[in-house]
Short mmCIF file of C-alpha atoms in Angstrom, two decimals:
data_model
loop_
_atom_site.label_atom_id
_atom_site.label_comp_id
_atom_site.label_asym_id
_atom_site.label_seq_id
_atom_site.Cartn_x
_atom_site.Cartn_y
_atom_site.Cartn_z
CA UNK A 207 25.15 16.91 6.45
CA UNK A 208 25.87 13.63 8.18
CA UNK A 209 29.03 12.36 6.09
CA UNK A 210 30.09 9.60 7.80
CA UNK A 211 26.72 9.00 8.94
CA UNK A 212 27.37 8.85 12.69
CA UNK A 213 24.80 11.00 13.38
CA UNK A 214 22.34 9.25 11.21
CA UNK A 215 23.57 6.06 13.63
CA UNK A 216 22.84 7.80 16.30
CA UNK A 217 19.09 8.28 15.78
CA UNK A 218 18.55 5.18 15.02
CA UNK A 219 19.83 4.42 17.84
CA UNK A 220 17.95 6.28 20.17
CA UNK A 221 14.91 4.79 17.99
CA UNK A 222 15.20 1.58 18.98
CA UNK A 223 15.59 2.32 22.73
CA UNK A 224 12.08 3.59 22.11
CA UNK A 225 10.75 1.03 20.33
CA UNK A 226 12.22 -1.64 23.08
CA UNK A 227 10.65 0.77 26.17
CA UNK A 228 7.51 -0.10 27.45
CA UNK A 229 6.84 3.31 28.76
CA UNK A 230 6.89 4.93 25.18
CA UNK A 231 6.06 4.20 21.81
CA UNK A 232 7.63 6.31 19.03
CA UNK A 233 5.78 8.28 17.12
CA UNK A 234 5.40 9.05 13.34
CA UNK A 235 8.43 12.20 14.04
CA UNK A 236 10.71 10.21 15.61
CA UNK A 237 10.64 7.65 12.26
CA UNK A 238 10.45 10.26 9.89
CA UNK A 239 13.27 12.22 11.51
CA UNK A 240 15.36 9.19 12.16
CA UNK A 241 14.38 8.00 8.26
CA UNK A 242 15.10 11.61 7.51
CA UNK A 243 18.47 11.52 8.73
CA UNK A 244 19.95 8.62 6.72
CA UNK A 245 18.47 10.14 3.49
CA UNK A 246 20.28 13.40 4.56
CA UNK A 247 23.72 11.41 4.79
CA UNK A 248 26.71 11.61 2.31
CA UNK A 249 29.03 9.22 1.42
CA UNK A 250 27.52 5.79 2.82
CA UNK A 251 26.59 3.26 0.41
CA UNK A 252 23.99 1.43 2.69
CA UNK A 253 22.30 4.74 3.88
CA UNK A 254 18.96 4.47 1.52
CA UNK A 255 18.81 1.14 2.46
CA UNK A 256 18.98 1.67 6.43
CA UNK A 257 16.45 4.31 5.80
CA UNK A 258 14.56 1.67 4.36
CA UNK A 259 15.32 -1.19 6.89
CA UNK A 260 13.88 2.08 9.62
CA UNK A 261 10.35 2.25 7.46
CA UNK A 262 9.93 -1.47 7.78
CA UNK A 263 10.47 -1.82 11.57
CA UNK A 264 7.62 1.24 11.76
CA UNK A 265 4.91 -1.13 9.47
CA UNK A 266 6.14 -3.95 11.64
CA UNK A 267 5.57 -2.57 14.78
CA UNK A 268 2.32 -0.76 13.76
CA UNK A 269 0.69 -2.96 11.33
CA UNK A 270 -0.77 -6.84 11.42
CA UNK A 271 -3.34 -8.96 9.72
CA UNK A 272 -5.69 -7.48 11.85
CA UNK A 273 -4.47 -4.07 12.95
CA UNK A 274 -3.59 -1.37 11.16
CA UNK A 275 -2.90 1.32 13.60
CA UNK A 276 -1.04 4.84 11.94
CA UNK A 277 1.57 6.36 14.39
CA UNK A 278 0.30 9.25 16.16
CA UNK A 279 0.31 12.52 14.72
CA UNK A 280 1.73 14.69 17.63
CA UNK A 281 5.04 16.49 18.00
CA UNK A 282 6.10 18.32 14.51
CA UNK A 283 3.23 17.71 12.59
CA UNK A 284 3.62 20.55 10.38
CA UNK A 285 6.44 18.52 8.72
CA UNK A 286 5.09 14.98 8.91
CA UNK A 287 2.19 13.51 7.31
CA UNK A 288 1.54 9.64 7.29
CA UNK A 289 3.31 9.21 3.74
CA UNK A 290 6.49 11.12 4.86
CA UNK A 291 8.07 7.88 5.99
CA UNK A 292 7.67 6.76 2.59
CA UNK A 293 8.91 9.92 0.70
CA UNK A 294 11.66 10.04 3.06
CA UNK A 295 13.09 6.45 1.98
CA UNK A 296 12.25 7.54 -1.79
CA UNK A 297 14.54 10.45 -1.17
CA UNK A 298 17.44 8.68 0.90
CA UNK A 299 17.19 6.88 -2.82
CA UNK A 300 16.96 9.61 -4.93
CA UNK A 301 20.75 10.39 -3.53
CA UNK A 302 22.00 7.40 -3.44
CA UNK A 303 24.55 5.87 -6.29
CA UNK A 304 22.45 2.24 -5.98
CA UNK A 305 22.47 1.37 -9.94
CA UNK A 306 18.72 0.40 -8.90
CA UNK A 307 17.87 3.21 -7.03
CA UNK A 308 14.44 4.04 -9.08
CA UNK A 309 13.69 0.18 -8.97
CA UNK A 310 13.63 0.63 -5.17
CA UNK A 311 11.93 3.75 -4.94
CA UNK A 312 8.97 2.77 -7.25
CA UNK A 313 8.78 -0.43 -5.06
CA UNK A 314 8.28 1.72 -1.97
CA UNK A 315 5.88 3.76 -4.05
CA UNK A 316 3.58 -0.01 -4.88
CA UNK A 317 3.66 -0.18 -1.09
CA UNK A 318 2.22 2.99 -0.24
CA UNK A 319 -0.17 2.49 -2.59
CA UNK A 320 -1.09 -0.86 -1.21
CA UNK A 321 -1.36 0.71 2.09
CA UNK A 322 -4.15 2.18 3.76
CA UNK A 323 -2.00 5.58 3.77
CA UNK A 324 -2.80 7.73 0.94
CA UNK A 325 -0.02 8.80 -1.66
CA UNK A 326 0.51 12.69 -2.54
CA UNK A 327 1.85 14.55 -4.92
CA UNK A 328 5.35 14.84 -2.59
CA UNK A 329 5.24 10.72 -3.26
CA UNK A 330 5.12 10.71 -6.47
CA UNK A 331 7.27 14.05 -7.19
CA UNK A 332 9.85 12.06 -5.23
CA UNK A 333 9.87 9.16 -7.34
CA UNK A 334 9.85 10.59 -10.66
CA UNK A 335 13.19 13.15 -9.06
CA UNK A 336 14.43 9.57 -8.03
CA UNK A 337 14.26 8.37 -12.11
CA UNK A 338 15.63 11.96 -13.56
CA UNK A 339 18.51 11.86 -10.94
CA UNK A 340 19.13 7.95 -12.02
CA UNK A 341 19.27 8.45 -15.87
CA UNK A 342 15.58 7.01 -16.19
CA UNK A 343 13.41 9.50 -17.62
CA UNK A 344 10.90 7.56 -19.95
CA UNK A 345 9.91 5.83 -16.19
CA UNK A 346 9.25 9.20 -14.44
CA UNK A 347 6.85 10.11 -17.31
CA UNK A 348 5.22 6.95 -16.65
CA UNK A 349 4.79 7.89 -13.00
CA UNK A 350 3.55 11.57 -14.25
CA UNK A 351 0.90 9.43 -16.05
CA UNK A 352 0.20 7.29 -13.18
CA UNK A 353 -0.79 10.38 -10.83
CA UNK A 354 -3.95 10.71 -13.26
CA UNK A 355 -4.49 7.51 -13.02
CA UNK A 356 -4.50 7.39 -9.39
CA UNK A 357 -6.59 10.92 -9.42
CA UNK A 358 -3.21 12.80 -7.18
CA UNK A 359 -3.32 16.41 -8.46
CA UNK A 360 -0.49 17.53 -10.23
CA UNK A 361 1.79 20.37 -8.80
CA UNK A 362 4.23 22.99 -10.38
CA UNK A 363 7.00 20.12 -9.22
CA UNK A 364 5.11 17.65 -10.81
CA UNK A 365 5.49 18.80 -14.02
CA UNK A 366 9.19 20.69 -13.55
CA UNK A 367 10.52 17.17 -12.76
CA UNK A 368 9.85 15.86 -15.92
CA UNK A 369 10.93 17.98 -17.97
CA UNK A 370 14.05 17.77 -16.12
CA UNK A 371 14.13 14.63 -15.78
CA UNK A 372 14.43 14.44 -19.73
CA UNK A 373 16.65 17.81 -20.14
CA UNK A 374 19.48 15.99 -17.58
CA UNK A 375 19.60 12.89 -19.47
CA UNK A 376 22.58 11.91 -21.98
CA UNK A 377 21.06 10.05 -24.55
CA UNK A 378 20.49 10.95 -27.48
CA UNK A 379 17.39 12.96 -28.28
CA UNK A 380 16.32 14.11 -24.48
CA UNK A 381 16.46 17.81 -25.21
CA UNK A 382 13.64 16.79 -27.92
CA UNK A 383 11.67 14.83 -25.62
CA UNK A 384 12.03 17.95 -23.22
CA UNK A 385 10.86 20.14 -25.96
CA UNK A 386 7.68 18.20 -26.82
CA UNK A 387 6.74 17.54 -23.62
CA UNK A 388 7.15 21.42 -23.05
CA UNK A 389 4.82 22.05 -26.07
CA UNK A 390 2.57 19.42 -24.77
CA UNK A 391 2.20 21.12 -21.17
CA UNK A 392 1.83 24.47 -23.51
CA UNK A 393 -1.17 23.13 -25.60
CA UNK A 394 -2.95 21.83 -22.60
CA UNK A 395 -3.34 24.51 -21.17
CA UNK A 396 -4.23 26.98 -24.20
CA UNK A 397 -6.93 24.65 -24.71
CA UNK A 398 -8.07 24.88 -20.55
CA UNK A 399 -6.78 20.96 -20.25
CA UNK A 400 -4.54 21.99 -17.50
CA UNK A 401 -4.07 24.54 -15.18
CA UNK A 402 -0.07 24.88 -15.27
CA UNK A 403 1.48 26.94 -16.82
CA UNK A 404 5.32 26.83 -17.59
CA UNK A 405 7.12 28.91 -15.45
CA UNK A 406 10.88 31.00 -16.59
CA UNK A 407 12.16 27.72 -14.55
CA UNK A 408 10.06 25.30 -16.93
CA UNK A 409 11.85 26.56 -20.53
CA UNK A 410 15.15 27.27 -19.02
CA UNK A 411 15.20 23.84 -18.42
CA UNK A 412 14.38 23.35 -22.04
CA UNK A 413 17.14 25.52 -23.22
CA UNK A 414 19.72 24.28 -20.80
CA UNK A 415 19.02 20.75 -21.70
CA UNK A 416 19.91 21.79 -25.60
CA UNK A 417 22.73 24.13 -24.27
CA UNK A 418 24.10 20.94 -22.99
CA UNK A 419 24.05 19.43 -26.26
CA UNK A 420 26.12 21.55 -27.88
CA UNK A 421 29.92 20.23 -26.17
CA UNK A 422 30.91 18.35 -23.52
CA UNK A 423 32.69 20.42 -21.38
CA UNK A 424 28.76 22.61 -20.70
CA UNK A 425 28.25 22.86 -17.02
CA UNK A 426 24.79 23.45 -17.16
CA UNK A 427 22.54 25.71 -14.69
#
């Protein structure tokens, strides 16, 4: 990892050479990698937000009233779709200590959605691990809700992050909102509702969440 985030620096860097060439346009790699590489870096405040500040250059540069041009696919496309950008930045937030971290990340969530790109699962599972991580649990459920909404099938993360989002919190009651919504996933699918079904990963999440209840001093899994 990138601690004092020269590296991160560095890719940008060579980003905007590219972006000021006029032999060479970068592609949708060479944001998400440089996005990629901010969200990877510890110990710098401002690194979600230069993450950020990279994702806005690529709409500017690619998008207009009248133009709405994706970045070419080529190079590692295996390990960059269109919304990868997007999760990227939601990520670089995810880690960051910004007391409005999930604020931010559901913002760049409302743009993605706005956008001609299509949100996935990896969107929204990055969100909602944005809100567990940040103490905001009863706003990843809401985002768990909004994937139904927004007809994004649910995956085994999907599901895993809210419950943990809930077991990991500190107020009082969250191992009981873990529980029901671990009953909840159980009825659903008894009754053919829902495909998922909790995994050994899914109720030790349950039990570590009331393990953690029981003193301060419990580490936790």
């Amino acid at each position: 990892n990138d601690v004092g985030g020269e590296a991160a620096s560095r890719c940008e860097e060579i980003l905007t050479r590219m972006e000021e060439s006029t032999s060479v346009i970068p592609n949708l790699v060479a944001y998400v990698t440089s996005i990629s590489a901010w969200a990877r870096t510890n110990g710098v405040d401002y690194a979600a937000s230069r993450a950020e500040n990279i994702l806005n250059r690529m709409i500017d540069l690619y998008y207009s009233e009248d133009q709405a041009d994706l970045p070419i696919l080529d190079g590692d496309v295996k390990n960059a779709s269109h919304d990868a950008p997007f999760n990227s930045v939601i990520t670089a937030y995810a880690r960051s200590s910004d007391s409005y971290a999930a604020e931010r990340a559901l913002a760049v969530l409302q743009r993605l959605e706005a956008s001609p790109i299509s949100p996935t699962a990896t969107t929204y599972n990055a969100v909602m691990d944005c809100c567990a991580k940040h103490g905001e649990p009863e706003r990843a459920l809401e985002i768990f809700n909004r994937m139904q909404e927004m007809s994004i099938p649910k995956d085994s993360t999907s599901y895993d992050t809210v419950l943990n989002a809930f077991a990991r919190d500190k107020k009082a009651g969250s191992a009981e909102r873990a529980y029901d919504f671990l009953c909840q996933l159980e009825e659903e699918h008894s009754s053919g509702e829902s495909n998922f079904i909790p995994s050994s990963l899914s109720y030790a999440t349950v039990i570590n969440a009331f393990a953690r209840c029981s003193g301060e001093s419990y580490g936790g899994l």
